[in-house]
GROMACS .gro file of C-alpha atoms in nm:
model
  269
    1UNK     CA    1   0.099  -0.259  -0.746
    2UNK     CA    2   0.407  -0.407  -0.912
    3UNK     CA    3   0.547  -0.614  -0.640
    4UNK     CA    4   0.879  -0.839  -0.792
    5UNK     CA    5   1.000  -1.142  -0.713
    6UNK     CA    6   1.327  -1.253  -0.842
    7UNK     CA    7   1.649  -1.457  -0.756
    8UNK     CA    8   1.815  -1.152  -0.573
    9UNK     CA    9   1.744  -1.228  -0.220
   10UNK     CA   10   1.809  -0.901  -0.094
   11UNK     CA   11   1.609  -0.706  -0.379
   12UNK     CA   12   1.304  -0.927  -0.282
   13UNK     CA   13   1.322  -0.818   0.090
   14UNK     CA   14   1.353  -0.455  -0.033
   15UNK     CA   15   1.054  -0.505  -0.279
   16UNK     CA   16   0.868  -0.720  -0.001
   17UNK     CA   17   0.946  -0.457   0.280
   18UNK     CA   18   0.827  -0.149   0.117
   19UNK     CA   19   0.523  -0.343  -0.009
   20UNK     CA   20   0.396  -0.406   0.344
   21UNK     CA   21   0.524  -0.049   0.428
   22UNK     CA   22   0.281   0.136   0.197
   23UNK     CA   23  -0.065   0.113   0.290
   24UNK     CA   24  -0.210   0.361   0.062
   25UNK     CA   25  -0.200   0.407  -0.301
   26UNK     CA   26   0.103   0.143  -0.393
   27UNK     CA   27   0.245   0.207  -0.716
   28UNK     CA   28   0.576   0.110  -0.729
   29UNK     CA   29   0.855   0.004  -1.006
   30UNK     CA   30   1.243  -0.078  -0.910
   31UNK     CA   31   1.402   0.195  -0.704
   32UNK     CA   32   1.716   0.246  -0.888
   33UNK     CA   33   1.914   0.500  -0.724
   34UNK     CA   34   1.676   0.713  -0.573
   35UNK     CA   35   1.684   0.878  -0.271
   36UNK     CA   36   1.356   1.087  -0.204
   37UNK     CA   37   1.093   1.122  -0.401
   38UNK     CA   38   0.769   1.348  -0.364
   39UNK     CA   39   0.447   1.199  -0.496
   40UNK     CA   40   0.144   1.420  -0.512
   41UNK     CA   41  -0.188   1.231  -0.639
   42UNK     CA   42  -0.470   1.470  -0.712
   43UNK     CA   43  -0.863   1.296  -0.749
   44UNK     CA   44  -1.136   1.405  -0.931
   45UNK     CA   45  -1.451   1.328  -0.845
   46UNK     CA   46  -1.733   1.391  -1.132
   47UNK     CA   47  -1.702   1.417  -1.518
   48UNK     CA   48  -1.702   1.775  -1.680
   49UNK     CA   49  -2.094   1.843  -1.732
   50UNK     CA   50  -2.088   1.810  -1.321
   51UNK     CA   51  -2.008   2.000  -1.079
   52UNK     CA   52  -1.640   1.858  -0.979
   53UNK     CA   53  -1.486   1.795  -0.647
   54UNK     CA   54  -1.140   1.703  -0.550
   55UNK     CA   55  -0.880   1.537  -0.280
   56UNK     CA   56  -0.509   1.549  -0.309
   57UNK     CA   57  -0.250   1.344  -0.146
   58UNK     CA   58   0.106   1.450  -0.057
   59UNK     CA   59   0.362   1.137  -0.046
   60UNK     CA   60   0.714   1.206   0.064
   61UNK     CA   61   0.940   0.867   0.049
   62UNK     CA   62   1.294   0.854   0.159
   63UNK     CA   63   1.533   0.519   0.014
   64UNK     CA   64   1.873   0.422   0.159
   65UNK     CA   65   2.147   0.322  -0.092
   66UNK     CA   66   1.922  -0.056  -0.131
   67UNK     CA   67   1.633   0.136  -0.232
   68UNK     CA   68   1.411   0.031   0.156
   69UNK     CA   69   1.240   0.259   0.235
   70UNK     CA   70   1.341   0.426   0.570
   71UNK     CA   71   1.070   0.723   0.615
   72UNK     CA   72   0.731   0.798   0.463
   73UNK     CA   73   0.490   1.067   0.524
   74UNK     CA   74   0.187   1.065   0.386
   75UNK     CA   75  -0.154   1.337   0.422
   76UNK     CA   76  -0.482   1.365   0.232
   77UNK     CA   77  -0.625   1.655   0.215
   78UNK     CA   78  -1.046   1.712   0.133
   79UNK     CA   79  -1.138   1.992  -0.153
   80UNK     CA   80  -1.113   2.266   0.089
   81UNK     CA   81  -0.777   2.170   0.139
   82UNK     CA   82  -0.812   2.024   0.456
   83UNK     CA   83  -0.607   1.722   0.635
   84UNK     CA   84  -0.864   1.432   0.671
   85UNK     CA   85  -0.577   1.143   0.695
   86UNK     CA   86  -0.186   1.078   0.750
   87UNK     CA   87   0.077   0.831   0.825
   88UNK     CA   88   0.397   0.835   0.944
   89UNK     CA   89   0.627   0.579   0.881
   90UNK     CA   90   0.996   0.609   1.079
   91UNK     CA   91   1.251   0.336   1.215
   92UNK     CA   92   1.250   0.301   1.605
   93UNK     CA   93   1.468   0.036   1.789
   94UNK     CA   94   1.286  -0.303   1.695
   95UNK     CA   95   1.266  -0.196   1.350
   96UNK     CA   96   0.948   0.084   1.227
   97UNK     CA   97   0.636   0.207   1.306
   98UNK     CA   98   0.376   0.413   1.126
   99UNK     CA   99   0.177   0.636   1.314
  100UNK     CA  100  -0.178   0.701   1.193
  101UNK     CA  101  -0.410   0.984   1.181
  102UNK     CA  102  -0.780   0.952   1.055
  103UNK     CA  103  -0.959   1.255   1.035
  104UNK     CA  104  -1.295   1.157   0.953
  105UNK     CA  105  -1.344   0.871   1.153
  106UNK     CA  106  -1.201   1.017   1.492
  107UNK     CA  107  -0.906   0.749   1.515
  108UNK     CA  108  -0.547   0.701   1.572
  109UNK     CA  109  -0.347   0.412   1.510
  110UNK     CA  110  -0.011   0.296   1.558
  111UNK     CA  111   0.160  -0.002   1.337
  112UNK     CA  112   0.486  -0.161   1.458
  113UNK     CA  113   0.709  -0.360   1.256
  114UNK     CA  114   0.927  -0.659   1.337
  115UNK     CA  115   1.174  -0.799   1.155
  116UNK     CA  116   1.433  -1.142   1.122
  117UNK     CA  117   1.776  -1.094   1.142
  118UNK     CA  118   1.762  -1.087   0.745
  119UNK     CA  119   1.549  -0.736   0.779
  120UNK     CA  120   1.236  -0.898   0.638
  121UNK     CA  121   0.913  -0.781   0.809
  122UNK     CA  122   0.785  -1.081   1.007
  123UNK     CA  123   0.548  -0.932   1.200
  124UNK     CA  124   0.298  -0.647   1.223
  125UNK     CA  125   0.075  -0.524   1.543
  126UNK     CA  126  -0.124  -0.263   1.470
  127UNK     CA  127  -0.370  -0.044   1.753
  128UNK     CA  128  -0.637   0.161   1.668
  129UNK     CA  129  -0.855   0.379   1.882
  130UNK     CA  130  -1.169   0.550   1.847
  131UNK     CA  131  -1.451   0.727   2.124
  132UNK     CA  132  -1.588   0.375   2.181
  133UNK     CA  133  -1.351   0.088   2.066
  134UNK     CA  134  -1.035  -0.054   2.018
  135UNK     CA  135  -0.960  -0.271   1.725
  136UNK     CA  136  -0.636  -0.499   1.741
  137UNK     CA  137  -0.475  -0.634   1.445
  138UNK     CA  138  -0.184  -0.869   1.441
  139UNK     CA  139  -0.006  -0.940   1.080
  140UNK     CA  140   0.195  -1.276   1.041
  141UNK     CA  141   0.436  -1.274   0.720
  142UNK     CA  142   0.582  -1.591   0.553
  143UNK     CA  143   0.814  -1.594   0.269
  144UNK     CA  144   0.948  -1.780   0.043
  145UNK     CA  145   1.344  -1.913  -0.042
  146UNK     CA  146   1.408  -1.644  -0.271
  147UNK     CA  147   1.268  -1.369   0.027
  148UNK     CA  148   0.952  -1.357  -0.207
  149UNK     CA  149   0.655  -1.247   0.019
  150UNK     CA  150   0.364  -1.515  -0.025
  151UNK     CA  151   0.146  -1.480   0.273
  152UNK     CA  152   0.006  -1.291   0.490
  153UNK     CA  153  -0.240  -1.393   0.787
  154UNK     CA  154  -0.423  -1.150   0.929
  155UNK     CA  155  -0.600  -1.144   1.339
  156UNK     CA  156  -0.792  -0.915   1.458
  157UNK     CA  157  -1.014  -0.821   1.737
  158UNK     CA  158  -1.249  -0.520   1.849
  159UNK     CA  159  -1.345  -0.431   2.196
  160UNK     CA  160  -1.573  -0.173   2.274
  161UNK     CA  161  -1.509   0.077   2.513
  162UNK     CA  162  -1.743   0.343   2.730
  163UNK     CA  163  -1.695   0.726   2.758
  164UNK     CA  164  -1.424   0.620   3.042
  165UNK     CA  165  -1.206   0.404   2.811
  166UNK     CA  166  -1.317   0.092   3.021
  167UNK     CA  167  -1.395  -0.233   2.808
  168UNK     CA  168  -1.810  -0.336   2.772
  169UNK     CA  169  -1.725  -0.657   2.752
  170UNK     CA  170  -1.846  -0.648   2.372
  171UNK     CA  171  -1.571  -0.834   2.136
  172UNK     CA  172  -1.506  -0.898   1.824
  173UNK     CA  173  -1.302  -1.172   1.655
  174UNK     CA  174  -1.176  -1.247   1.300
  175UNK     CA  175  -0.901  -1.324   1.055
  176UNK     CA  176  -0.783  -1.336   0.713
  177UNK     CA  177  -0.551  -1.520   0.487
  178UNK     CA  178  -0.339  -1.337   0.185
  179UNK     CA  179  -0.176  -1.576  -0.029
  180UNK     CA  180   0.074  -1.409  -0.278
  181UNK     CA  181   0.124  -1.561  -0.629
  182UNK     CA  182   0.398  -1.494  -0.908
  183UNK     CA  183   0.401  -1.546  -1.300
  184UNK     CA  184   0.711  -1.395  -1.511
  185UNK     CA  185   0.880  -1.247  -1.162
  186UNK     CA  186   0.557  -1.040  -1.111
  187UNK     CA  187   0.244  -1.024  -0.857
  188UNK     CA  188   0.014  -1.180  -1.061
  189UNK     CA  189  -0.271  -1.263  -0.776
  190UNK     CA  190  -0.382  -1.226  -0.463
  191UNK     CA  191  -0.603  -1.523  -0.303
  192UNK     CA  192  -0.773  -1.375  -0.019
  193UNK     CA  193  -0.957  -1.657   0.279
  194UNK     CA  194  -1.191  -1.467   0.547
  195UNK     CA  195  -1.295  -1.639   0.849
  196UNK     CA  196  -1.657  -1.598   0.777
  197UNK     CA  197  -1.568  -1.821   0.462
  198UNK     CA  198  -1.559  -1.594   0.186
  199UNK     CA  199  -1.300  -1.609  -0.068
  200UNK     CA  200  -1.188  -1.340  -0.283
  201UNK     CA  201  -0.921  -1.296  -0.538
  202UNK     CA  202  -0.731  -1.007  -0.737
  203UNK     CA  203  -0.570  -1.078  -1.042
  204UNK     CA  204  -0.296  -0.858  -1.201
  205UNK     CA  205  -0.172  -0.795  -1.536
  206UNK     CA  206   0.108  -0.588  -1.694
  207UNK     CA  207   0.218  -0.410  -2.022
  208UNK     CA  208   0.581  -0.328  -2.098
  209UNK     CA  209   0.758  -0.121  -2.342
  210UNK     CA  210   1.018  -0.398  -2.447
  211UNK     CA  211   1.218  -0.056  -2.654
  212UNK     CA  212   1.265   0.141  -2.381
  213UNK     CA  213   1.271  -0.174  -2.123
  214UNK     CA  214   0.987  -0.017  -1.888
  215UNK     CA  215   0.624  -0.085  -1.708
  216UNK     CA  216   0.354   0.141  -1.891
  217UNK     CA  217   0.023  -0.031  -1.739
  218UNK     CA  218  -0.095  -0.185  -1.467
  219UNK     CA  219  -0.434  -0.406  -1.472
  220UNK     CA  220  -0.591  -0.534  -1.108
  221UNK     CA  221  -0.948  -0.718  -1.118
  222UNK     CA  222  -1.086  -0.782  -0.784
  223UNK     CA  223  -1.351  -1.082  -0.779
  224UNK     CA  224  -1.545  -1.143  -0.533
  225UNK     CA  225  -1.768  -1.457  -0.513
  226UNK     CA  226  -1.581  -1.544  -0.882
  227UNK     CA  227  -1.762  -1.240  -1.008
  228UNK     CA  228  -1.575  -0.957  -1.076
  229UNK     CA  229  -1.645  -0.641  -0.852
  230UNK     CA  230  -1.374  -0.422  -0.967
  231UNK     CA  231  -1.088  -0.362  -1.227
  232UNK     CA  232  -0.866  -0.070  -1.180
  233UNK     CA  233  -0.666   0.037  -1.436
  234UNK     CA  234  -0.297   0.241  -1.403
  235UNK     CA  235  -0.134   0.400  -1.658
  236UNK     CA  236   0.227   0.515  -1.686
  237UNK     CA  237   0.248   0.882  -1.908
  238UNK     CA  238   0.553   1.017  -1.837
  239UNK     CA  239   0.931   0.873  -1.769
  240UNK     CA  240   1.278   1.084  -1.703
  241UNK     CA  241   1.614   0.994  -1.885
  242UNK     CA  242   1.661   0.720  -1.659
  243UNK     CA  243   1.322   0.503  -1.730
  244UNK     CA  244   1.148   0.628  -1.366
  245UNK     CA  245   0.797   0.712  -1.404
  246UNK     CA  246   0.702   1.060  -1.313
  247UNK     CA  247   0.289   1.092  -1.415
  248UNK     CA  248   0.042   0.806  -1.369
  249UNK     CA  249  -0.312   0.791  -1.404
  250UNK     CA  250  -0.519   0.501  -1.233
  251UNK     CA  251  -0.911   0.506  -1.308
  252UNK     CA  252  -1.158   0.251  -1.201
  253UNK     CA  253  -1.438   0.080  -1.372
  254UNK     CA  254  -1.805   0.205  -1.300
  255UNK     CA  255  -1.667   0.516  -1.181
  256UNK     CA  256  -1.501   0.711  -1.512
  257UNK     CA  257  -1.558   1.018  -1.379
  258UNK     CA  258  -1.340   0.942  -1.113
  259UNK     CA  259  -0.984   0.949  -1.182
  260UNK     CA  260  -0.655   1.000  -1.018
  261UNK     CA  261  -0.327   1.156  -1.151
  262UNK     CA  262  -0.007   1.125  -0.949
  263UNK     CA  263   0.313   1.315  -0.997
  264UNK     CA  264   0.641   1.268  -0.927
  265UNK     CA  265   0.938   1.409  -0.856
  266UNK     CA  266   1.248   1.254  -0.769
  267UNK     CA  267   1.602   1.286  -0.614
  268UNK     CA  268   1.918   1.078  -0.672
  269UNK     CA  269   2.201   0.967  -0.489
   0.00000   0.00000   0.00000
């Protein structure tokens, strides 16, 4: 993730927006100009000596003239090139909602966005059902002056249902605290508070090519317990005459022989 946060108001809703917007596989840099872009990230799964598997993702993203996004469709598809997950993100009347598909696990789920009178997402509701339960999750954003998301907190509960869709009487209950933290106008970590009193954290760190005035890498540690349980590492390959990335690799530790490459290919105003 590259998530900015600078002294244009509006540009920080934009970035803020289409943060909260993209649920799977945020990579993201300034949107300058663009109006749709295709993004297809392809993931291997075993080294070379073994026998290798794959999933692909298909990503369309369409801007307005601010660069928010205003549609997004997104499917995964398994090795045998079959649908296993979506989303659908499209404005409605009280501002967006992204419809979800799970293949896999049997469920559908709907997200729906509200926003201030400035456009900023305030609030998120999302419902998901499955066979036997019904998990509620309610999103509360705060920002700062500068429109700068940094916090999120997070409610949820499950119910379980019966073959009838008629509530057990089993719940659920918990919550979650994001807090959102800046260095040099960038994300540089995520504090996370659960309610069963664990804290984690991710930290991120970038590389720039001061010549050509671009992001080329993209660091993310997650720690949990203060230990670190992950690092993911993104690379930028490729760039068109106007600085956008169009190739990206992003590989994570303990698991080099998995590795995924995006593409993508873009449209201007």
């Amino acid at each position: 993730m590259a998530l900015t946060c600078s002294d244009n108001l509006t540009k920080n809703t934009v970035e803020s927006n289409n943060y909260i917007f993209q649920i799977l596989d945020y990579i993201d840099s300034p949107i300058k100009d663009i109006k749709q872009e295709i993004r297809i990230s392809t993931t291997k799964l075993g080294s070379d000596s073994d026998d290798v598997s794959s999933m692909t993702a298909k990503h369309t993203l369409t801007y307005d003239p601010n660069g928010l996004i205003t549609q997004s469709h997104y499917d995964l598809y398994s090795e045998k090139n079959i649908r296993i997950y979506s989303e659908h993100l499209q404005k409605n009347k009280s501002g967006w909602e992204n419809i979800i598909e799970d293949v896999e696990d049997k469920t559908n789920s709907i997200i729906q966005f509200s926003t201030d009178e400035q456009g900023k997402i305030v609030v998120s509701q999302q419902t998901k059902k499955a066979a036997d339960f019904v998990f509620i999750e309610t999103d509360n954003y705060l920002y700062d002056t500068n429109n700068c998301l940094i916090n999120k907190n997070v409610q949820w509960q499950l119910k379980e249902i019966n073959e009838n869709g008629q509530y057990t009487g089993t719940e659920q209950k918990g919550g979650s605290t994001y807090t959102f933290e800046y260095q040099n106008q960038q994300l540089a970590k995520v504090l996370y508070q659960f309610s069963n009193n664990m804290k984690n954290e991710s930290d991120l760190s970038y590389q720039y090519d001061n010549e050509h005035h671009r992001l080329i890498s993209i660091d993310a540690s997650y720690l949990s317990a203060g230990k670190e349980a992950a690092h993911y590492a993104t690379k930028f390959l490729t760039f068109n005459e106007k600085n956008d990335w169009l190739t990206v690799t992003k590989v994570k530790n303990n698991q080099y022989g998995k590795q995924t490459t995006v593409t993508r290919e873009l449209t201007y105003y």
